[in-house]
Tab-separated table of C-alpha atoms in Angstrom:
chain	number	residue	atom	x	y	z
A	1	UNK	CA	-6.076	3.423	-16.987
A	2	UNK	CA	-3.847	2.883	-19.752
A	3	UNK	CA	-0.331	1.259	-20.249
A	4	UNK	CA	0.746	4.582	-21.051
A	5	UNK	CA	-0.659	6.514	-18.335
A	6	UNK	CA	0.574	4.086	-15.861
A	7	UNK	CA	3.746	4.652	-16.890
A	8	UNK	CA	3.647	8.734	-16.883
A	9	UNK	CA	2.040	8.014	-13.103
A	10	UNK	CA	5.063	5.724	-12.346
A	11	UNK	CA	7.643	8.395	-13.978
A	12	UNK	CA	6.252	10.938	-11.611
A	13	UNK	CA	6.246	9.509	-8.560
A	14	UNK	CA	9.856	8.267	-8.909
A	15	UNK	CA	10.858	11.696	-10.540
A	16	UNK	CA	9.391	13.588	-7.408
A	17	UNK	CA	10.023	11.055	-4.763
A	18	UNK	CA	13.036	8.867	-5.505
A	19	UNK	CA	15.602	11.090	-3.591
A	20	UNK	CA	13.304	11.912	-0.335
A	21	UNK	CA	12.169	8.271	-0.307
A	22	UNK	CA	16.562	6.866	-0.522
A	23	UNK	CA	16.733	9.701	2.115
A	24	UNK	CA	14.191	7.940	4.464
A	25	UNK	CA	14.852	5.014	4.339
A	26	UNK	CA	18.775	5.380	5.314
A	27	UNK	CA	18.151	7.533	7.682
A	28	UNK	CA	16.266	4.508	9.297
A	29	UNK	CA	18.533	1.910	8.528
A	30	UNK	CA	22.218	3.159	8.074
A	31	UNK	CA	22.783	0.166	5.779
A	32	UNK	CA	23.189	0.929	1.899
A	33	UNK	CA	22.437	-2.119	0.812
A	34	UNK	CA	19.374	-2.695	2.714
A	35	UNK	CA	18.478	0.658	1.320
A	36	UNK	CA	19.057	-0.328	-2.245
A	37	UNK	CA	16.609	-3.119	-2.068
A	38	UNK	CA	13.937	-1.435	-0.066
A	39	UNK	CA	13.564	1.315	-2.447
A	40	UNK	CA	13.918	-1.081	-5.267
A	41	UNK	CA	11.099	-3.392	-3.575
A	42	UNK	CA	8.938	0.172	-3.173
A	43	UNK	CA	9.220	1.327	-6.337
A	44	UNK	CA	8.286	-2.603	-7.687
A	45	UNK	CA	5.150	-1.891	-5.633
A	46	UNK	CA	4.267	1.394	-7.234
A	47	UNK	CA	4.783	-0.527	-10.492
A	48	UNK	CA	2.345	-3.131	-9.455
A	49	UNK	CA	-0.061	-0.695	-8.137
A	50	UNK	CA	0.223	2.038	-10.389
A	51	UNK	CA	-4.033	2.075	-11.272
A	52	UNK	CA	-4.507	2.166	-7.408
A	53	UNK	CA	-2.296	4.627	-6.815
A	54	UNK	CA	-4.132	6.957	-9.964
A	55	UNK	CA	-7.024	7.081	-7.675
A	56	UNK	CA	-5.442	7.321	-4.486
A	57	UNK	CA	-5.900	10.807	-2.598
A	58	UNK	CA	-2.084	11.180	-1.315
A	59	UNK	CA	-0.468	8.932	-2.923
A	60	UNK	CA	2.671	10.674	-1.138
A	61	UNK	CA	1.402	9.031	1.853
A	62	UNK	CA	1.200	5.770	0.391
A	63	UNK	CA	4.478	5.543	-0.980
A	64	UNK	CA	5.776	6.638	2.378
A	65	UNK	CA	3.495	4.284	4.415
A	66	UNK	CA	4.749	1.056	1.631
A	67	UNK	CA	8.407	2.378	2.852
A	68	UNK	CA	7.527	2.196	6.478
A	69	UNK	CA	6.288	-1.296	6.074
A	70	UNK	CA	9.105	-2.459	4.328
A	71	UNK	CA	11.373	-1.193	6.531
A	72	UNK	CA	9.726	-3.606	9.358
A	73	UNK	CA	10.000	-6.200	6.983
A	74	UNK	CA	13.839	-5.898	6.175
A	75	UNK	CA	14.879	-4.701	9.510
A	76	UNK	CA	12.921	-8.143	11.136
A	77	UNK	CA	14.601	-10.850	8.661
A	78	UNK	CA	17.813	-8.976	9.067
A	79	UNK	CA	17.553	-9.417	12.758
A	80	UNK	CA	16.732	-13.033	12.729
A	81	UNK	CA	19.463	-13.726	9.876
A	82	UNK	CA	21.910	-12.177	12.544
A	83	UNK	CA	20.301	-14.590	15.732
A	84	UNK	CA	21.623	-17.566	13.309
């Protein structure tokens, strides 16, 4: 895969997902800016897996799984920042 057609890939996916995916994740997290970086950290990881993601079936699902998993991740250290 090229440079270029990474990029076209990348442009896609945020042009058809970016507003479903800042939907999703505040509706799971109520926090804007915990929202801001998860769907900054997502799109970072289409970025980096961009020739993956060429190849991928769904890569819908993907995307949506990545936002799940983050998510967990942000939701957890938030929780133990809070215990402290």
């Amino acid at each position: 895969m090229t440079k270029k057609e990474a990029n076209r890939l990348i442009l896609k996916i945020r042009d058809e997902m970016y507003e479903e995916i800042a939907w999703y994740i505040w509706n799971h997290c109520h926090d804007e800016e915990m929202a801001k970086d998860i769907l900054q950290e997502i799109f970072l990881e289409v970025c980096r897996n961009a020739e993956k993601l060429a190849v991928h079936e769904c890569y819908r699902g993907w995307v949506y799984k990545t936002a799940k998993y983050k998510l967990m991740k942000m939701k957890a250290l938030d929780s133990e920042q809070k215990k402290r």
